[in-house]
Coordinates of C-alpha atoms in Angstrom, one line a residue:
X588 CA -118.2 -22.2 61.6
X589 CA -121.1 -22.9 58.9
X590 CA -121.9 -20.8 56.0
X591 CA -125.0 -20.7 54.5
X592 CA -124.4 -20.7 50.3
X593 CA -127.1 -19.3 48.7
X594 CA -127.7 -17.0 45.9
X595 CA -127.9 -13.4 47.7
X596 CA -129.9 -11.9 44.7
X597 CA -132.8 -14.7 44.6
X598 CA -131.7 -17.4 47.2
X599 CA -130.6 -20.0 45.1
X600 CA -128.7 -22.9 47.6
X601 CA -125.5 -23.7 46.1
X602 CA -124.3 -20.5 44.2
X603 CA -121.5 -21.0 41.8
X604 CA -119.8 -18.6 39.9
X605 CA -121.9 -19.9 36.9
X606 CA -125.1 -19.2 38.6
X607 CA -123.8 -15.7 39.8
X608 CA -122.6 -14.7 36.4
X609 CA -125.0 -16.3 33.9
X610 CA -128.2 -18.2 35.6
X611 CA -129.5 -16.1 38.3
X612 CA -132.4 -14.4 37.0
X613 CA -130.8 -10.8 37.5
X614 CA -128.1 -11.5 35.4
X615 CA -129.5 -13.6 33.1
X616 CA -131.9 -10.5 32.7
X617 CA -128.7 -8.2 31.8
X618 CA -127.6 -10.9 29.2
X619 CA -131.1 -10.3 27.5
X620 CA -130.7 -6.6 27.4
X621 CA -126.9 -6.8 26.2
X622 CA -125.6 -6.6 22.3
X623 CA -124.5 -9.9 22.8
X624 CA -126.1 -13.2 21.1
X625 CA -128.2 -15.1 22.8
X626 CA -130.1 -18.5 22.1
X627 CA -131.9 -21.2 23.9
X628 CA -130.0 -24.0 25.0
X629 CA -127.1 -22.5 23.5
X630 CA -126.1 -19.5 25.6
X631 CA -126.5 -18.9 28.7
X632 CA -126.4 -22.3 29.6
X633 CA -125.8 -24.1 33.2
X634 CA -121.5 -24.5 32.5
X635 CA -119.1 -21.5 32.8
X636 CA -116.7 -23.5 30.2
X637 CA -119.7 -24.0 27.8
X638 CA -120.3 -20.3 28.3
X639 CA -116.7 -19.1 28.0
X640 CA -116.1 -21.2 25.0
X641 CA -119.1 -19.2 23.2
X642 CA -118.2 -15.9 24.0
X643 CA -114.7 -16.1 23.0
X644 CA -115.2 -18.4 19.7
X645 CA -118.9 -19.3 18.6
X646 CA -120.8 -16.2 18.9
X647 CA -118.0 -14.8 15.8
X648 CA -120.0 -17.2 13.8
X649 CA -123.4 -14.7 14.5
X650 CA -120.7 -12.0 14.6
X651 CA -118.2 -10.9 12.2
X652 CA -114.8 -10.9 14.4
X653 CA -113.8 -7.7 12.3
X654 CA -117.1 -5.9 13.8
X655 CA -116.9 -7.9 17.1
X656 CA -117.4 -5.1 19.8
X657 CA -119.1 -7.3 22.3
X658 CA -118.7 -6.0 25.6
X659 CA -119.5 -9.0 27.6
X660 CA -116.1 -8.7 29.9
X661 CA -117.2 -5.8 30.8
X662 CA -120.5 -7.6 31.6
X663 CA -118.9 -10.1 33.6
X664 CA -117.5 -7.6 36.0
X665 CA -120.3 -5.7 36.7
X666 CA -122.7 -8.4 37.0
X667 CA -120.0 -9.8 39.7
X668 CA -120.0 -6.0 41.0
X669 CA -123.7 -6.2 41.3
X670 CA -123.7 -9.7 43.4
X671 CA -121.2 -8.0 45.9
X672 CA -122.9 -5.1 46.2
X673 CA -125.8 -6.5 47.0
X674 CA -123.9 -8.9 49.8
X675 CA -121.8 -6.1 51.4
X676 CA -124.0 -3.1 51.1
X677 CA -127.3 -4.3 50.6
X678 CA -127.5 -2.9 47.3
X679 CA -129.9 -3.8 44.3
X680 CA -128.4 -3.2 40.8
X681 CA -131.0 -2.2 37.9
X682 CA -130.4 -5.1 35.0
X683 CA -130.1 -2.6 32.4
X684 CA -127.6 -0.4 34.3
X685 CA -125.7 -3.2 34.5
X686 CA -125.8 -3.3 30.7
X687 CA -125.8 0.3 29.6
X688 CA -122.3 1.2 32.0
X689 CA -120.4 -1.7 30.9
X690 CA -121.3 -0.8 27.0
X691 CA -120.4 2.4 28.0
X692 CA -117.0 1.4 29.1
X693 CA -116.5 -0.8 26.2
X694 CA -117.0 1.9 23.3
X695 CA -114.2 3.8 25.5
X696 CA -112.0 2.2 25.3
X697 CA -112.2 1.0 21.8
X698 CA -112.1 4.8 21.0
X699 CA -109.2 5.1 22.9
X700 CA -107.2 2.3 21.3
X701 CA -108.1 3.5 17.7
X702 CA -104.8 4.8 15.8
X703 CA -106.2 8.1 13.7
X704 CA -105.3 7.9 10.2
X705 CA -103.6 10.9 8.8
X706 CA -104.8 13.1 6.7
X707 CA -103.7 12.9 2.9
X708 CA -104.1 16.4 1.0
X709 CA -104.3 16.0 -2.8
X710 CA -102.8 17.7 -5.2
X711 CA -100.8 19.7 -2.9
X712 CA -97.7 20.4 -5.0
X713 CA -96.6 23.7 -3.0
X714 CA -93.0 23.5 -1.3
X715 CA -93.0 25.0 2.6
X716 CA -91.3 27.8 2.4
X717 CA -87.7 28.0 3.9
X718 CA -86.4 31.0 5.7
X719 CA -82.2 31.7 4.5
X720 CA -80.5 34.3 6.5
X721 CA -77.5 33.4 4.2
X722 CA -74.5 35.7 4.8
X723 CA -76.5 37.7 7.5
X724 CA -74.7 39.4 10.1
X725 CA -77.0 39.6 13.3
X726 CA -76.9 42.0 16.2
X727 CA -78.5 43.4 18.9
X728 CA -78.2 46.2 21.5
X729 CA -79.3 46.0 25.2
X730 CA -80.5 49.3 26.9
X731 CA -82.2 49.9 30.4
X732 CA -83.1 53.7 32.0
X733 CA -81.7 52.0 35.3
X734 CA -78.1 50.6 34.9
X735 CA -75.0 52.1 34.2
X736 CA -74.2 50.5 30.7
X737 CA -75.1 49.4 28.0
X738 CA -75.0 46.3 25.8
X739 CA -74.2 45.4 22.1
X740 CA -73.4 42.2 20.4
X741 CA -73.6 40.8 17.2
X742 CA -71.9 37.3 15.8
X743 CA -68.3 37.2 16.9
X744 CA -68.8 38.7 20.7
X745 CA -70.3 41.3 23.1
X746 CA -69.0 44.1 24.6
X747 CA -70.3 46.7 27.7
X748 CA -70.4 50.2 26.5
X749 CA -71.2 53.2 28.6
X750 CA -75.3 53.8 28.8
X751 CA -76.5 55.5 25.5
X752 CA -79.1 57.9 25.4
X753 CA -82.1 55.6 24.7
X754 CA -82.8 52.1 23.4
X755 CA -82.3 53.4 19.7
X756 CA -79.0 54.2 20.0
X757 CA -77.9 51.2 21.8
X758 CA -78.9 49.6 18.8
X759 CA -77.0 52.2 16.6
X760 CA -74.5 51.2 18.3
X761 CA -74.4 47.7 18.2
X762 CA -74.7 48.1 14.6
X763 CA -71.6 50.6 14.1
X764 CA -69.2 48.4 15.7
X765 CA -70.7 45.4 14.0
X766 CA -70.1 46.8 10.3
X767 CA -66.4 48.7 11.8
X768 CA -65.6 44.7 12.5
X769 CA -67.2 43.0 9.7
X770 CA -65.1 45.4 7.1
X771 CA -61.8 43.5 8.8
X772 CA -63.3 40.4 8.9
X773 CA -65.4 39.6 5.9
X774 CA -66.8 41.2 2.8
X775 CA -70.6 40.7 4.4
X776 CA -72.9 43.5 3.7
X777 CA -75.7 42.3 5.1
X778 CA -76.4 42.9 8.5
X779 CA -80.4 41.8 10.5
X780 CA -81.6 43.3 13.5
X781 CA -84.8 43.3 15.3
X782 CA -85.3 47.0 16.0
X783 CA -87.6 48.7 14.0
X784 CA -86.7 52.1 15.3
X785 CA -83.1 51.4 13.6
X786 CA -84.4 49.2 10.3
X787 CA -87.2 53.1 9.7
X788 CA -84.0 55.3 10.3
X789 CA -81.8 53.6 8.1
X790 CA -84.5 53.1 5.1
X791 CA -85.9 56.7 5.7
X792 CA -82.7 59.0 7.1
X793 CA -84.5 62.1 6.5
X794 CA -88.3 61.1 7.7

């Protein structure tokens, strides 16, 4: 079986990947358009290895390699992209989409490799502030309209009581047996809880 080689785009005989990618008139179009340097008799020229060798080393003597951002293998795909689509699916690609999307794609994903520098604040001498409980003894009481019991705890255990009243004097509670057992135990006097109910009664007995 014989296949005809020819350039699909403008029916050069004899494609290469050289003409594909660097001579044929859309592509060398698309070289025109892009960031990258070009020059007569320099680049593009008729040999890929001539071509490659600019790209990856000559062109940093136009362009400092600090700054290089040249998205030319970016190019390279979608100009090959371009050539198939146009033998598979019959598609034309606009030159300067074929610039545009690849430059596109390039600033991406030099944005994405970036590492963000952190933030220095002068002259910020103030110390985060550090929460001690200290010698804190903490409790808690547990308290449903539904169940049977009740529940209190505080550092050294838990215990099931029968139900209490209301929520309040679960937590009264929890607080009585807490101190009875901390008066064995230790001298604490300190004792945190996270009912406001209880913390109001105990400040203001009579309010």
């Amino acid at each position: 079986m014989r296949c005809e080689n020819y350039c699909p785009r403008c029916g050069e005989p004899g494609e290469s990947v050289t003409h594909a990618i660097f001579e044929c008139p859309p592509a060398l179009q698309a070289w025109s358009l892009s960031s990258t340097p070009t020059s007569p008799n320099l680049f593009p020229v008729s040999s890929v290895y001539t071509n490659m060798d600019y790209l990856f080393w000559r062109k940093n003597i136009v362009i400092e390699q600090e700054q290089d951002r040249d998205p030319y293998p970016w190019i390279i795909w979608y100009i090959w992209k371009a050539r198939n689509d146009k033998i598979f699916r019959g598609i034309d690609r606009d030159p300067l989409e074929l610039v545009r999307y690849p430059e596109s794609e390039c600033q991406a994903w030099f944005d994405a490799n970036e590492v963000p520098q952190p933030v220095i604040h002068e002259n910020n001498t103030e110390e985060p502030e550090v929460l001690s409980l200290g010698n804190i003894c903490l409790l808690d009481g547990s308290w449903t309209s539904a169940a049977h019991f009740s529940g209190c705890g505080w550092l050294m255990g838990t215990k099931i009581i029968t139900r209490r009243e209301s929520a309040l004097h679960s937590e009264l509670e929890a607080l009585r047996w807490a101190m009875k057992n901390m008066l064995q135990h230790s001298t604490c006097q300190s004792f945190g809880t996270d009912c406001k109910d209880l913390i109001a009664m105990i400040k203001e007995p009579h309010a």
